[in-house]
GROMACS .gro file of C-alpha atoms in nm:
model
  161
    1UNK     CA    1  -1.356  -0.703  -1.541
    2UNK     CA    2  -1.411  -1.130  -1.452
    3UNK     CA    3  -1.731  -1.248  -1.296
    4UNK     CA    4  -1.766  -1.590  -1.234
    5UNK     CA    5  -1.999  -1.572  -1.508
    6UNK     CA    6  -1.755  -1.508  -1.724
    7UNK     CA    7  -1.494  -1.725  -1.626
    8UNK     CA    8  -1.762  -2.027  -1.639
    9UNK     CA    9  -1.831  -1.930  -1.992
   10UNK     CA   10  -1.396  -2.010  -2.117
   11UNK     CA   11  -1.396  -2.360  -1.857
   12UNK     CA   12  -1.674  -2.479  -1.964
   13UNK     CA   13  -1.558  -2.373  -2.404
   14UNK     CA   14  -1.242  -2.543  -2.217
   15UNK     CA   15  -1.377  -2.913  -2.086
   16UNK     CA   16  -1.508  -3.170  -2.247
   17UNK     CA   17  -1.717  -3.266  -1.892
   18UNK     CA   18  -1.820  -2.953  -1.691
   19UNK     CA   19  -1.915  -2.931  -1.390
   20UNK     CA   20  -2.254  -2.717  -1.389
   21UNK     CA   21  -2.235  -2.369  -1.310
   22UNK     CA   22  -2.374  -2.399  -0.960
   23UNK     CA   23  -2.179  -2.633  -0.782
   24UNK     CA   24  -1.873  -2.412  -1.003
   25UNK     CA   25  -1.928  -2.104  -0.827
   26UNK     CA   26  -1.921  -2.317  -0.475
   27UNK     CA   27  -1.576  -2.440  -0.533
   28UNK     CA   28  -1.476  -2.125  -0.652
   29UNK     CA   29  -1.567  -1.965  -0.341
   30UNK     CA   30  -1.430  -2.181  -0.086
   31UNK     CA   31  -1.122  -2.239  -0.300
   32UNK     CA   32  -1.093  -1.806  -0.271
   33UNK     CA   33  -1.248  -1.858   0.157
   34UNK     CA   34  -0.883  -2.141   0.209
   35UNK     CA   35  -0.696  -1.885   0.062
   36UNK     CA   36  -0.822  -1.573   0.255
   37UNK     CA   37  -0.766  -1.747   0.559
   38UNK     CA   38  -0.406  -1.861   0.463
   39UNK     CA   39  -0.359  -1.558   0.418
   40UNK     CA   40  -0.502  -1.395   0.741
   41UNK     CA   41  -0.415  -1.693   0.998
   42UNK     CA   42  -0.043  -1.853   0.880
   43UNK     CA   43   0.025  -1.471   0.703
   44UNK     CA   44   0.209  -1.687   0.444
   45UNK     CA   45   0.200  -1.562   0.059
   46UNK     CA   46  -0.049  -1.684  -0.253
   47UNK     CA   47   0.092  -1.783  -0.565
   48UNK     CA   48  -0.145  -1.746  -0.834
   49UNK     CA   49   0.082  -1.936  -1.086
   50UNK     CA   50   0.004  -1.841  -1.464
   51UNK     CA   51   0.272  -1.527  -1.373
   52UNK     CA   52   0.019  -1.390  -1.191
   53UNK     CA   53   0.312  -1.351  -0.882
   54UNK     CA   54   0.206  -1.344  -0.541
   55UNK     CA   55  -0.074  -1.161  -0.343
   56UNK     CA   56   0.014  -1.149   0.054
   57UNK     CA   57  -0.065  -0.944   0.404
   58UNK     CA   58   0.233  -0.591   0.471
   59UNK     CA   59   0.266  -0.485   0.738
   60UNK     CA   60   0.334  -0.076   0.630
   61UNK     CA   61   0.490   0.155   0.858
   62UNK     CA   62   0.331   0.465   0.878
   63UNK     CA   63   0.461   0.837   0.819
   64UNK     CA   64   0.424   1.055   1.170
   65UNK     CA   65   0.433   1.359   0.910
   66UNK     CA   66   0.141   1.231   0.732
   67UNK     CA   67  -0.110   1.138   0.946
   68UNK     CA   68  -0.410   0.954   0.827
   69UNK     CA   69  -0.721   1.010   0.939
   70UNK     CA   70  -0.976   0.738   1.088
   71UNK     CA   71  -1.268   0.782   0.990
   72UNK     CA   72  -1.450   0.512   1.130
   73UNK     CA   73  -1.413   0.672   1.420
   74UNK     CA   74  -1.403   0.996   1.359
   75UNK     CA   75  -1.784   1.037   1.204
   76UNK     CA   76  -1.882   0.797   1.538
   77UNK     CA   77  -1.740   1.109   1.688
   78UNK     CA   78  -1.870   1.379   1.429
   79UNK     CA   79  -2.220   1.188   1.519
   80UNK     CA   80  -2.246   1.212   1.841
   81UNK     CA   81  -2.139   1.565   1.857
   82UNK     CA   82  -2.452   1.654   1.623
   83UNK     CA   83  -2.609   1.503   1.951
   84UNK     CA   84  -2.493   1.652   2.170
   85UNK     CA   85  -2.630   2.038   1.915
   86UNK     CA   86  -2.260   2.104   1.911
   87UNK     CA   87  -2.131   2.273   1.611
   88UNK     CA   88  -1.903   2.104   1.401
   89UNK     CA   89  -1.601   2.307   1.293
   90UNK     CA   90  -1.564   2.545   1.027
   91UNK     CA   91  -1.208   2.588   0.859
   92UNK     CA   92  -1.337   2.956   0.771
   93UNK     CA   93  -1.389   3.093   1.121
   94UNK     CA   94  -1.195   2.908   1.306
   95UNK     CA   95  -1.477   2.790   1.528
   96UNK     CA   96  -1.629   2.479   1.659
   97UNK     CA   97  -1.555   2.126   1.747
   98UNK     CA   98  -1.253   1.927   1.553
   99UNK     CA   99  -1.434   1.573   1.475
  100UNK     CA  100  -1.115   1.377   1.271
  101UNK     CA  101  -0.982   1.127   1.451
  102UNK     CA  102  -0.653   1.008   1.377
  103UNK     CA  103  -0.501   0.645   1.379
  104UNK     CA  104  -0.164   0.708   1.621
  105UNK     CA  105  -0.062   0.308   1.587
  106UNK     CA  106   0.276   0.279   1.370
  107UNK     CA  107   0.159  -0.020   1.177
  108UNK     CA  108  -0.097  -0.031   0.896
  109UNK     CA  109  -0.187  -0.364   0.754
  110UNK     CA  110  -0.298  -0.440   0.393
  111UNK     CA  111  -0.340  -0.719   0.129
  112UNK     CA  112  -0.053  -0.632  -0.145
  113UNK     CA  113   0.039  -0.777  -0.456
  114UNK     CA  114   0.346  -0.798  -0.590
  115UNK     CA  115   0.298  -0.666  -0.932
  116UNK     CA  116   0.679  -0.608  -0.988
  117UNK     CA  117   0.677  -1.018  -1.050
  118UNK     CA  118   0.359  -1.042  -1.285
  119UNK     CA  119   0.529  -1.172  -1.592
  120UNK     CA  120   0.189  -1.043  -1.812
  121UNK     CA  121   0.137  -0.811  -2.097
  122UNK     CA  122  -0.003  -0.396  -2.043
  123UNK     CA  123  -0.009  -0.500  -1.608
  124UNK     CA  124  -0.073  -0.171  -1.542
  125UNK     CA  125  -0.397  -0.207  -1.735
  126UNK     CA  126  -0.493  -0.480  -1.398
  127UNK     CA  127  -0.505  -0.405  -0.982
  128UNK     CA  128  -0.598  -0.641  -0.654
  129UNK     CA  129  -0.833  -0.530  -0.522
  130UNK     CA  130  -0.965  -0.730  -0.237
  131UNK     CA  131  -1.396  -0.707  -0.133
  132UNK     CA  132  -1.545  -0.500   0.141
  133UNK     CA  133  -1.824  -0.516   0.299
  134UNK     CA  134  -1.981  -0.749   0.557
  135UNK     CA  135  -1.820  -1.030   0.439
  136UNK     CA  136  -1.573  -0.907   0.231
  137UNK     CA  137  -1.204  -0.944   0.274
  138UNK     CA  138  -1.095  -0.625   0.373
  139UNK     CA  139  -1.300  -0.635   0.637
  140UNK     CA  140  -1.167  -0.977   0.769
  141UNK     CA  141  -0.858  -0.782   0.819
  142UNK     CA  142  -0.964  -0.529   0.997
  143UNK     CA  143  -1.154  -0.729   1.278
  144UNK     CA  144  -0.887  -1.022   1.287
  145UNK     CA  145  -0.672  -0.659   1.378
  146UNK     CA  146  -0.927  -0.528   1.604
  147UNK     CA  147  -0.924  -0.873   1.818
  148UNK     CA  148  -0.620  -0.968   1.825
  149UNK     CA  149  -0.325  -0.737   1.944
  150UNK     CA  150  -0.012  -0.901   1.828
  151UNK     CA  151  -0.203  -1.031   1.507
  152UNK     CA  152  -0.007  -0.785   1.271
  153UNK     CA  153   0.302  -0.912   1.409
  154UNK     CA  154   0.245  -1.199   1.146
  155UNK     CA  155   0.267  -1.013   0.815
  156UNK     CA  156   0.601  -0.901   0.734
  157UNK     CA  157   0.725  -0.609   0.755
  158UNK     CA  158   0.759  -0.312   0.522
  159UNK     CA  159   0.878  -0.009   0.542
  160UNK     CA  160   0.691   0.321   0.461
  161UNK     CA  161   0.507   0.313   0.063
   0.00000   0.00000   0.00000
């Protein structure tokens, strides 16, 4: 995995007058924020250049025959049932309260790397994983979709995976 430290070392080795590490980190962070903002708000794809292809956000149709659990809502409901003293569903006995909540919207959105157009050796060994957590890019996408009911329409439509 490449870290900012590895990238900075490579940059210093190839540059005659490098900037200091703190400024380099700040520039990289600002660049990444601008790229994600472009993906989220303008719904454009970003060409990473150097034969790495593009990243974008895709709108994908849900498969109704394979429902997906909404773990955030399910865990909230589970805690609510436990607070009320109710017994959770047991598959063996068939008794108790079922607590899984499934997504019902016809679409979901996710970041996508056009790996098929990537022209680097051993590309199957690589993957694109957007950051998570409070300030992560997955959370930014989720927040956008929660705040704006029509935001999903910005993103290019794709059928089932």
